[in-house]
Coordinates of N, CA and C in Angstrom, one line a residue:
M1 N -14.5 4.3 9.5 CA -14.2 4.6 8.1 C -14.2 3.3 7.3
R2 N -14.7 3.3 6.1 CA -14.8 2.2 5.3 C -13.9 2.4 4.1
I3 N -13.1 1.4 3.7 CA -12.1 1.5 2.7 C -12.2 0.3 1.7
H4 N -12.1 0.6 0.4 CA -12.0 -0.5 -0.5 C -10.5 -0.9 -0.7
V5 N -10.2 -2.2 -0.6 CA -8.9 -2.7 -0.5 C -8.7 -3.7 -1.6
K6 N -7.6 -3.6 -2.3 CA -7.2 -4.7 -3.3 C -6.0 -5.4 -2.6
V7 N -6.1 -6.7 -2.5 CA -5.1 -7.5 -1.8 C -4.3 -8.3 -2.8
V8 N -2.9 -8.3 -2.5 CA -2.0 -9.0 -3.3 C -1.3 -10.1 -2.4
P9 N -1.8 -11.3 -2.4 CA -1.2 -12.3 -1.5 C 0.1 -12.8 -2.1
R10 N 0.9 -13.4 -1.3 CA 2.3 -13.9 -1.6 C 3.1 -12.9 -2.4
A11 N 3.1 -11.7 -1.9 CA 3.8 -10.6 -2.5 C 5.3 -10.6 -2.0
K12 N 6.2 -10.3 -2.8 CA 7.6 -10.2 -2.4 C 7.8 -8.9 -1.7
K13 N 7.1 -7.8 -2.2 CA 7.2 -6.5 -1.5 C 6.0 -6.3 -0.7
I14 N 6.2 -6.2 0.6 CA 5.0 -6.1 1.6 C 4.8 -4.6 1.9
G15 N 3.5 -4.2 2.0 CA 3.2 -2.9 2.4 C 1.8 -2.5 2.0
V16 N 1.4 -1.2 2.4 CA 0.2 -0.6 2.0 C 0.4 0.6 1.2
E17 N -0.3 0.7 0.1 CA -0.1 1.9 -0.8 C -1.4 2.4 -1.3
P18 N -1.5 3.7 -1.6 CA -2.8 4.2 -2.1 C -3.0 3.9 -3.6
L19 N -4.3 3.8 -3.9 CA -4.7 3.6 -5.3 C -5.3 4.9 -5.8
P20 N -5.3 5.1 -7.1 CA -5.9 6.3 -7.7 C -7.4 6.5 -7.4
N21 N -8.1 5.4 -7.2 CA -9.6 5.5 -6.9 C -9.9 5.8 -5.4
G22 N -8.9 6.1 -4.6 CA -9.1 6.4 -3.2 C -9.0 5.2 -2.3
G23 N -8.9 4.0 -2.8 CA -8.7 2.8 -2.0 C -7.3 2.5 -1.7
L24 N -7.0 1.3 -1.2 CA -5.6 0.9 -0.8 C -5.3 -0.4 -1.5
R25 N -4.0 -0.6 -1.8 CA -3.5 -1.9 -2.2 C -2.7 -2.4 -1.0
V26 N -3.0 -3.6 -0.6 CA -2.3 -4.2 0.5 C -1.5 -5.4 0.0
R27 N -0.2 -5.4 0.1 CA 0.6 -6.6 -0.3 C 1.0 -7.3 1.0
V28 N 0.7 -8.6 1.0 CA 1.1 -9.5 2.1 C 1.8 -10.7 1.6
A29 N 2.7 -11.2 2.5 CA 3.5 -12.4 2.2 C 2.7 -13.7 2.3
A30 N 1.6 -13.7 3.1 CA 0.9 -14.9 3.4 C 0.1 -15.3 2.2
P31 N -0.1 -16.7 2.1 CA -0.9 -17.2 1.0 C -2.3 -17.1 1.3
A32 N -3.1 -17.1 0.2 CA -4.6 -17.0 0.3 C -5.2 -18.4 0.6
Q33 N -4.7 -19.0 1.7 CA -5.3 -20.3 2.1 C -5.6 -20.3 3.6
G34 N -6.7 -20.8 3.9 CA -7.1 -20.9 5.4 C -7.2 -19.6 6.1
G35 N -7.5 -18.5 5.4 CA -7.7 -17.2 6.0 C -6.4 -16.5 6.4
R36 N -5.2 -17.1 6.0 CA -3.9 -16.5 6.4 C -3.7 -15.1 5.8
A37 N -4.1 -14.9 4.6 CA -3.9 -13.6 3.9 C -4.9 -12.6 4.5
N38 N -6.1 -13.0 4.9 CA -7.0 -12.1 5.5 C -6.5 -11.6 6.8
A39 N -5.9 -12.5 7.6 CA -5.3 -12.2 8.9 C -4.2 -11.2 8.7
A40 N -3.4 -11.4 7.7 CA -2.2 -10.6 7.4 C -2.7 -9.2 7.0
V41 N -3.8 -9.1 6.2 CA -4.3 -7.8 5.8 C -4.8 -7.1 7.0
V42 N -5.5 -7.7 7.9 CA -6.0 -7.0 9.1 C -4.8 -6.5 9.9
E43 N -3.8 -7.3 10.1 CA -2.6 -6.8 10.8 C -1.9 -5.7 10.1
A44 N -1.8 -5.7 8.8 CA -1.1 -4.7 8.0 C -1.9 -3.4 8.1
L45 N -3.2 -3.4 8.0 CA -4.0 -2.2 8.1 C -4.1 -1.7 9.5
A46 N -4.1 -2.5 10.5 CA -4.0 -2.0 11.9 C -2.7 -1.3 12.1
G47 N -1.6 -1.8 11.6 CA -0.3 -1.1 11.8 C -0.3 0.2 11.0
H48 N -0.9 0.2 9.8 CA -0.9 1.4 9.0 C -1.7 2.5 9.6
F49 N -2.8 2.2 10.2 CA -3.7 3.2 10.8 C -3.4 3.4 12.3
G50 N -2.5 2.6 12.9 CA -2.2 2.8 14.3 C -3.3 2.4 15.2
V51 N -4.1 1.4 14.9 CA -5.1 0.9 15.8 C -4.9 -0.5 16.1
P52 N -5.5 -1.1 17.1 CA -5.4 -2.5 17.4 C -6.1 -3.3 16.3
S53 N -5.7 -4.5 16.1 CA -6.2 -5.4 15.0 C -7.7 -5.7 15.2
R54 N -8.2 -5.6 16.5 CA -9.6 -5.9 16.7 C -10.5 -4.7 16.2
A55 N -9.9 -3.6 15.8 CA -10.6 -2.4 15.3 C -10.7 -2.5 13.8
V56 N -10.2 -3.5 13.1 CA -10.2 -3.7 11.7 C -11.1 -4.9 11.4
T57 N -12.1 -4.7 10.5 CA -13.1 -5.8 10.2 C -13.2 -5.8 8.7
I58 N -13.2 -7.1 8.2 CA -13.5 -7.3 6.8 C -15.0 -7.4 6.6
L59 N -15.7 -6.5 5.9 CA -17.1 -6.5 5.8 C -17.6 -7.3 4.6
H60 N -16.9 -7.2 3.5 CA -17.2 -8.0 2.3 C -15.9 -8.4 1.6
G61 N -16.0 -9.6 1.0 CA -14.9 -10.1 0.2 C -14.0 -11.0 0.9
L62 N -14.4 -11.8 1.8 CA -13.6 -12.8 2.5 C -12.8 -13.7 1.6
T63 N -13.4 -14.1 0.5 CA -12.8 -15.0 -0.5 C -12.3 -14.3 -1.7
S64 N -12.3 -13.0 -1.8 CA -12.0 -12.2 -2.9 C -10.7 -11.4 -2.7
R65 N -10.1 -11.0 -3.7 CA -8.9 -10.0 -3.6 C -9.4 -8.6 -3.4
S66 N -10.6 -8.3 -3.8 CA -11.2 -7.0 -3.5 C -12.1 -7.1 -2.3
K67 N -11.8 -6.2 -1.3 CA -12.5 -6.3 0.0 C -13.0 -4.9 0.4
L68 N -14.0 -4.9 1.2 CA -14.4 -3.7 1.9 C -14.1 -3.9 3.4
I69 N -13.3 -2.9 3.9 CA -12.7 -3.0 5.2 C -13.3 -1.9 6.0
E70 N -13.6 -2.1 7.3 CA -14.1 -1.1 8.2 C -13.0 -0.9 9.3
V71 N -12.5 0.3 9.5 CA -11.5 0.6 10.5 C -12.2 1.5 11.5
L72 N -12.3 1.1 12.8 CA -12.8 1.9 13.8 C -11.7 2.7 14.5
Q73 N -11.9 4.0 14.7 CA -10.8 4.8 15.3 C -11.3 5.4 16.6

């Protein structure tokens, strides 16, 4: 499954919530430096979907807040 994700790094409120367009907003505490926010997004989505983190891949948007994520189930 492929999902469009809007990432909010350094968020005070952490979690995954749906967006009106069918995508997800992922709030993570990690800063967007050195790939830490990307790693936190992968962990958050893996927990949300109940899959291991290796089943979540960022396809597009490694340096952007808008990302295309693939989740293998």
